[in-house]
PDB file of C-alpha atoms in Angstrom:
ATOM      1  CA  MET P 139     -17.807  14.679 -53.972  1.00 58.00           C
ATOM      2  CA  LYS P 140     -19.712  11.608 -52.899  1.00 71.00           C
ATOM      3  CA  LYS P 141     -22.410  11.818 -50.255  1.00 76.00           C
ATOM      4  CA  LEU P 142     -21.891   9.808 -47.082  1.00 73.00           C
ATOM      5  CA  GLY P 143     -24.257   6.921 -46.657  1.00 80.00           C
ATOM      6  CA  LEU P 144     -25.644   5.459 -43.444  1.00 84.00           C
ATOM      7  CA  ILE P 145     -22.982   2.739 -43.269  1.00 86.00           C
ATOM      8  CA  ASP P 146     -20.188   5.276 -43.752  1.00 83.00           C
ATOM      9  CA  ILE P 147     -21.526   7.388 -40.887  1.00 86.00           C
ATOM     10  CA  LEU P 148     -21.831   4.324 -38.623  1.00 88.00           C
ATOM     11  CA  VAL P 149     -18.239   3.278 -39.387  1.00 87.00           C
ATOM     12  CA  ILE P 150     -16.938   6.776 -38.618  1.00 89.00           C
ATOM     13  CA  LEU P 151     -18.936   6.910 -35.350  1.00 89.00           C
ATOM     14  CA  SER P 152     -17.649   3.488 -34.271  1.00 92.00           C
ATOM     15  CA  ILE P 153     -14.047   4.549 -34.956  1.00 92.00           C
ATOM     16  CA  ILE P 154     -14.525   7.746 -32.934  1.00 91.00           C
ATOM     17  CA  THR P 155     -16.179   5.828 -30.066  1.00 91.00           C
ATOM     18  CA  ALA P 156     -13.394   3.243 -29.975  1.00 88.00           C
ATOM     19  CA  SER P 157     -10.740   5.986 -30.014  1.00 87.00           C
ATOM     20  CA  VAL P 158     -12.390   7.869 -27.147  1.00 85.00           C
ATOM     21  CA  ALA P 159     -12.715   4.659 -25.071  1.00 83.00           C
ATOM     22  CA  LEU P 160      -9.078   3.754 -25.680  1.00 80.00           C
ATOM     23  CA  ALA P 161      -7.882   7.264 -24.793  1.00 79.00           C
ATOM     24  CA  TYR P 162      -9.974   7.247 -21.604  1.00 76.00           C
ATOM     25  CA  LYS P 163      -8.405   3.957 -20.520  1.00 72.00           C
ATOM     26  CA  PHE P 164      -4.899   5.405 -20.794  1.00 72.00           C
ATOM     27  CA  PHE P 165      -5.624   8.837 -19.346  1.00 70.00           C
ATOM     28  CA  GLU P 166      -7.905   7.965 -16.429  1.00 60.00           C
ATOM     29  CA  PRO P 167      -6.280   8.462 -13.002  1.00 56.00           C
ATOM     30  CA  LYS P 168      -4.970   5.267 -11.498  1.00 58.00           C
ATOM     31  CA  ASN P 169      -6.465   4.285  -8.157  1.00 59.00           C
ATOM     32  CA  ASP P 170      -3.824   2.507  -6.092  1.00 62.00           C
ATOM     33  CA  LYS P 171      -6.006   2.231  -3.014  1.00 73.00           C
ATOM     34  CA  TYR P 172      -7.603  -0.962  -1.817  1.00 87.00           C
ATOM     35  CA  GLU P 173     -10.673  -0.531   0.378  1.00 92.00           C
ATOM     36  CA  PHE P 174     -11.997  -3.214   2.736  1.00 93.00           C
ATOM     37  CA  SER P 175     -14.655  -3.423   5.416  1.00 92.00           C
ATOM     38  CA  GLY P 176     -13.850  -4.862   8.830  1.00 89.00           C
ATOM     39  CA  ASP P 177     -15.437  -8.159   7.778  1.00 93.00           C
ATOM     40  CA  GLU P 178     -12.895  -8.576   4.976  1.00 93.00           C
ATOM     41  CA  ILE P 179      -9.811  -8.586   7.223  1.00 94.00           C
ATOM     42  CA  TYR P 180      -8.447 -11.872   5.831  1.00 94.00           C
ATOM     43  CA  LYS P 181      -8.658 -10.586   2.260  1.00 94.00           C
ATOM     44  CA  CYS P 182      -7.113  -7.273   3.373  1.00 94.00           C
ATOM     45  CA  SER P 183      -4.291  -9.091   5.140  1.00 95.00           C
ATOM     46  CA  TRP P 184      -3.610 -11.240   2.077  1.00 94.00           C
ATOM     47  CA  ILE P 185      -3.458  -8.203  -0.233  1.00 93.00           C
ATOM     48  CA  ALA P 186      -1.239  -6.333   2.258  1.00 93.00           C
ATOM     49  CA  ASN P 187       1.097  -9.324   2.444  1.00 93.00           C
ATOM     50  CA  GLN P 188       1.340  -9.438  -1.370  1.00 91.00           C
ATOM     51  CA  ILE P 189       2.208  -5.732  -1.509  1.00 90.00           C
ATOM     52  CA  LEU P 190       4.778  -6.004   1.291  1.00 90.00           C
ATOM     53  CA  ASN P 191       6.403  -9.091  -0.276  1.00 89.00           C
ATOM     54  CA  LYS P 192       7.024  -7.097  -3.453  1.00 85.00           C
ATOM     55  CA  GLY P 193       9.018  -4.591  -1.409  1.00 82.00           C
ATOM     56  CA  PHE P 194       6.599  -1.671  -1.420  1.00 85.00           C
ATOM     57  CA  PRO P 195       6.052   0.409   1.718  1.00 88.00           C
ATOM     58  CA  LEU P 196       2.424   0.323   2.816  1.00 91.00           C
ATOM     59  CA  LYS P 197       0.140   2.603   4.787  1.00 93.00           C
ATOM     60  CA  ALA P 198      -3.391   1.909   5.933  1.00 94.00           C
ATOM     61  CA  TYR P 199      -6.088   4.426   6.687  1.00 95.00           C
ATOM     62  CA  VAL P 200      -8.169   2.773   9.426  1.00 96.00           C
ATOM     63  CA  VAL P 201     -11.556   3.680  10.875  1.00 96.00           C
ATOM     64  CA  GLY P 202     -12.636   1.745  13.957  1.00 95.00           C
ATOM     65  CA  LYS P 203     -12.044   1.422  17.689  1.00 94.00           C
ATOM     66  CA  TYR P 204      -8.669   1.732  19.438  1.00 92.00           C
ATOM     67  CA  HIS P 205      -8.923   0.394  22.995  1.00 87.00           C
ATOM     68  CA  ASN P 206     -12.696   1.134  22.943  1.00 85.00           C
ATOM     69  CA  ARG P 207     -12.198   4.725  21.759  1.00 93.00           C
ATOM     70  CA  ASP P 208     -13.058   5.904  18.273  1.00 95.00           C
ATOM     71  CA  PHE P 209     -10.085   5.702  15.915  1.00 94.00           C
ATOM     72  CA  ASN P 210      -9.594   7.433  12.592  1.00 94.00           C
ATOM     73  CA  GLY P 211      -5.965   7.525  11.462  1.00 93.00           C
ATOM     74  CA  THR P 212      -3.150   6.331   9.235  1.00 95.00           C
ATOM     75  CA  VAL P 213      -0.964   3.402  10.284  1.00 95.00           C
ATOM     76  CA  ILE P 214       2.304   2.283   8.671  1.00 94.00           C
ATOM     77  CA  ILE P 215       1.969  -1.450   7.975  1.00 95.00           C
ATOM     78  CA  TYR P 216       5.073  -3.622   8.291  1.00 93.00           C
ATOM     79  CA  LYS P 217       3.640  -7.159   8.463  1.00 94.00           C
ATOM     80  CA  ALA P 218       0.412  -9.006   7.676  1.00 94.00           C
ATOM     81  CA  ILE P 219      -0.329 -12.535   8.840  1.00 93.00           C
ATOM     82  CA  GLY P 220      -3.661 -14.351   8.825  1.00 88.00           C
ATOM     83  CA  GLY P 221      -6.411 -11.966   9.824  1.00 90.00           C
ATOM     84  CA  ARG P 222      -4.125  -9.439  11.467  1.00 94.00           C
ATOM     85  CA  LEU P 223      -2.128  -6.437  10.320  1.00 95.00           C
ATOM     86  CA  TYR P 224       0.895  -5.218  12.264  1.00 96.00           C
ATOM     87  CA  GLY P 225       1.675  -1.539  12.096  1.00 94.00           C
ATOM     88  CA  ILE P 226       3.245   1.517  13.663  1.00 94.00           C
ATOM     89  CA  TYR P 227       1.079   4.339  14.989  1.00 93.00           C
ATOM     90  CA  ASN P 228       2.526   7.253  17.002  1.00 92.00           C
ATOM     91  CA  ASN P 229       5.855   5.377  17.364  1.00 90.00           C
ATOM     92  CA  GLU P 230       4.102   2.377  18.943  1.00 92.00           C
ATOM     93  CA  THR P 231       3.464  -1.017  17.432  1.00 94.00           C
ATOM     94  CA  VAL P 232      -0.210  -1.846  17.043  1.00 95.00           C
ATOM     95  CA  THR P 233      -2.191  -4.778  15.747  1.00 95.00           C
ATOM     96  CA  ILE P 234      -5.253  -4.345  13.566  1.00 95.00           C
ATOM     97  CA  GLY P 235      -8.041  -6.891  13.408  1.00 94.00           C
ATOM     98  CA  GLY P 236     -11.471  -7.087  11.873  1.00 92.00           C
ATOM     99  CA  ARG P 237     -14.778  -5.863  13.191  1.00 90.00           C
ATOM    100  CA  LEU P 238     -15.024  -8.677  15.777  1.00 90.00           C
ATOM    101  CA  ALA P 239     -11.404  -8.489  16.985  1.00 89.00           C
ATOM    102  CA  TYR P 240     -10.797  -8.691  20.727  1.00 88.00           C
ATOM    103  CA  LYS P 241      -7.040  -9.411  21.031  1.00 91.00           C
ATOM    104  CA  GLU P 242      -5.900  -6.726  18.586  1.00 92.00           C
ATOM    105  CA  ASP P 243      -5.377  -3.101  19.528  1.00 94.00           C
ATOM    106  CA  ILE P 244      -7.605  -1.737  16.754  1.00 94.00           C
ATOM    107  CA  ARG P 245     -10.985  -3.164  15.721  1.00 95.00           C
ATOM    108  CA  ALA P 246     -11.352  -1.974  12.148  1.00 95.00           C
ATOM    109  CA  GLU P 247     -14.669  -1.015  10.592  1.00 95.00           C
ATOM    110  CA  LYS P 248     -12.984   0.165   7.392  1.00 95.00           C
ATOM    111  CA  ILE P 249      -9.426  -0.229   6.052  1.00 96.00           C
ATOM    112  CA  ILE P 250      -7.926   1.472   3.016  1.00 95.00           C
ATOM    113  CA  LEU P 251      -4.515   0.115   1.990  1.00 93.00           C
ATOM    114  CA  ILE P 252      -2.297   2.685   0.273  1.00 90.00           C
ATOM    115  CA  PRO P 253       0.953   1.498  -1.358  1.00 88.00           C
ATOM    116  CA  VAL P 254       3.514   4.261  -1.013  1.00 84.00           C
ATOM    117  CA  GLY P 255       5.837   5.297  -3.825  1.00 75.00           C
ATOM    118  CA  ASN P 256       8.842   3.264  -4.776  1.00 69.00           C
ATOM    119  CA  ALA P 257      10.029  -0.128  -3.622  1.00 62.00           C
ATOM    120  CA  ILE P 258      12.307  -0.600  -0.626  1.00 61.00           C
ATOM    121  CA  ILE P 259      15.705  -2.105  -1.356  1.00 63.00           C
ATOM    122  CA  LEU P 260      17.058  -4.134   1.534  1.00 64.00           C
ATOM    123  CA  LYS P 261      20.772  -4.740   1.838  1.00 66.00           C
ATOM    124  CA  ASN P 262      22.284  -6.857   4.575  1.00 73.00           C
ATOM    125  CA  LEU P 263      25.587  -5.622   5.927  1.00 70.00           C
ATOM    126  CA  ASN P 264      28.207  -7.703   7.614  1.00 77.00           C
ATOM    127  CA  PRO P 265      29.256  -6.412  11.038  1.00 81.00           C
ATOM    128  CA  ILE P 266      31.801  -3.600  10.844  1.00 79.00           C
ATOM    129  CA  LYS P 267      34.453  -3.336  13.541  1.00 84.00           C
ATOM    130  CA  THR P 268      36.279  -0.040  13.961  1.00 86.00           C
ATOM    131  CA  LYS P 269      38.030   1.872  16.711  1.00 88.00           C
ATOM    132  CA  ASN P 270      36.604   5.313  15.967  1.00 89.00           C
ATOM    133  CA  PHE P 271      34.017   7.133  13.891  1.00 88.00           C
ATOM    134  CA  THR P 272      36.496   8.218  11.240  1.00 90.00           C
ATOM    135  CA  GLU P 273      37.278   4.596  10.357  1.00 89.00           C
ATOM    136  CA  LEU P 274      33.577   3.784  10.404  1.00 86.00           C
ATOM    137  CA  TYR P 275      32.803   6.646   8.022  1.00 86.00           C
ATOM    138  CA  LYS P 276      35.578   5.553   5.630  1.00 87.00           C
ATOM    139  CA  LYS P 277      34.418   1.918   5.630  1.00 84.00           C
ATOM    140  CA  LEU P 278      30.779   2.849   5.098  1.00 80.00           C
ATOM    141  CA  ASP P 279      31.689   5.319   2.377  1.00 83.00           C
ATOM    142  CA  SER P 280      33.799   2.739   0.530  1.00 81.00           C
ATOM    143  CA  TYR P 281      31.116   0.073   0.976  1.00 74.00           C
ATOM    144  CA  LEU P 282      28.266   2.241  -0.318  1.00 71.00           C
ATOM    145  CA  SER P 283      30.254   3.698  -3.246  1.00 66.00           C
TER     146      SER P 283
END
């Protein structure tokens, strides 16, 4: 058997190092959260708009002030325009702005955008006219089948 030289050992170590780095890249947990400070509201709004346009539901964990009271909660985001996020919190619509916001309901110090699960599939239905619920059920069942 031949003894291993210095070059052979270096080649083996480089192959092992490359294999470990490649395995780590594939097995590391994916972080699908986007974190922004209140000063980055325009960037946050742009990213939120990109996520929403792809059809993904979106939540935002927000830390800030809600009508001059401390706020620390999760808001369901449904629209993002300019430097403002529109969301639903406790069955009410709210607006979220940056750290210096004065028109919005929530002045955000920190925002974490969290895309939720699968995409939403929207389907527009034509108006359905029926005389009773039985007909409505039959039409909806035939339409969705």
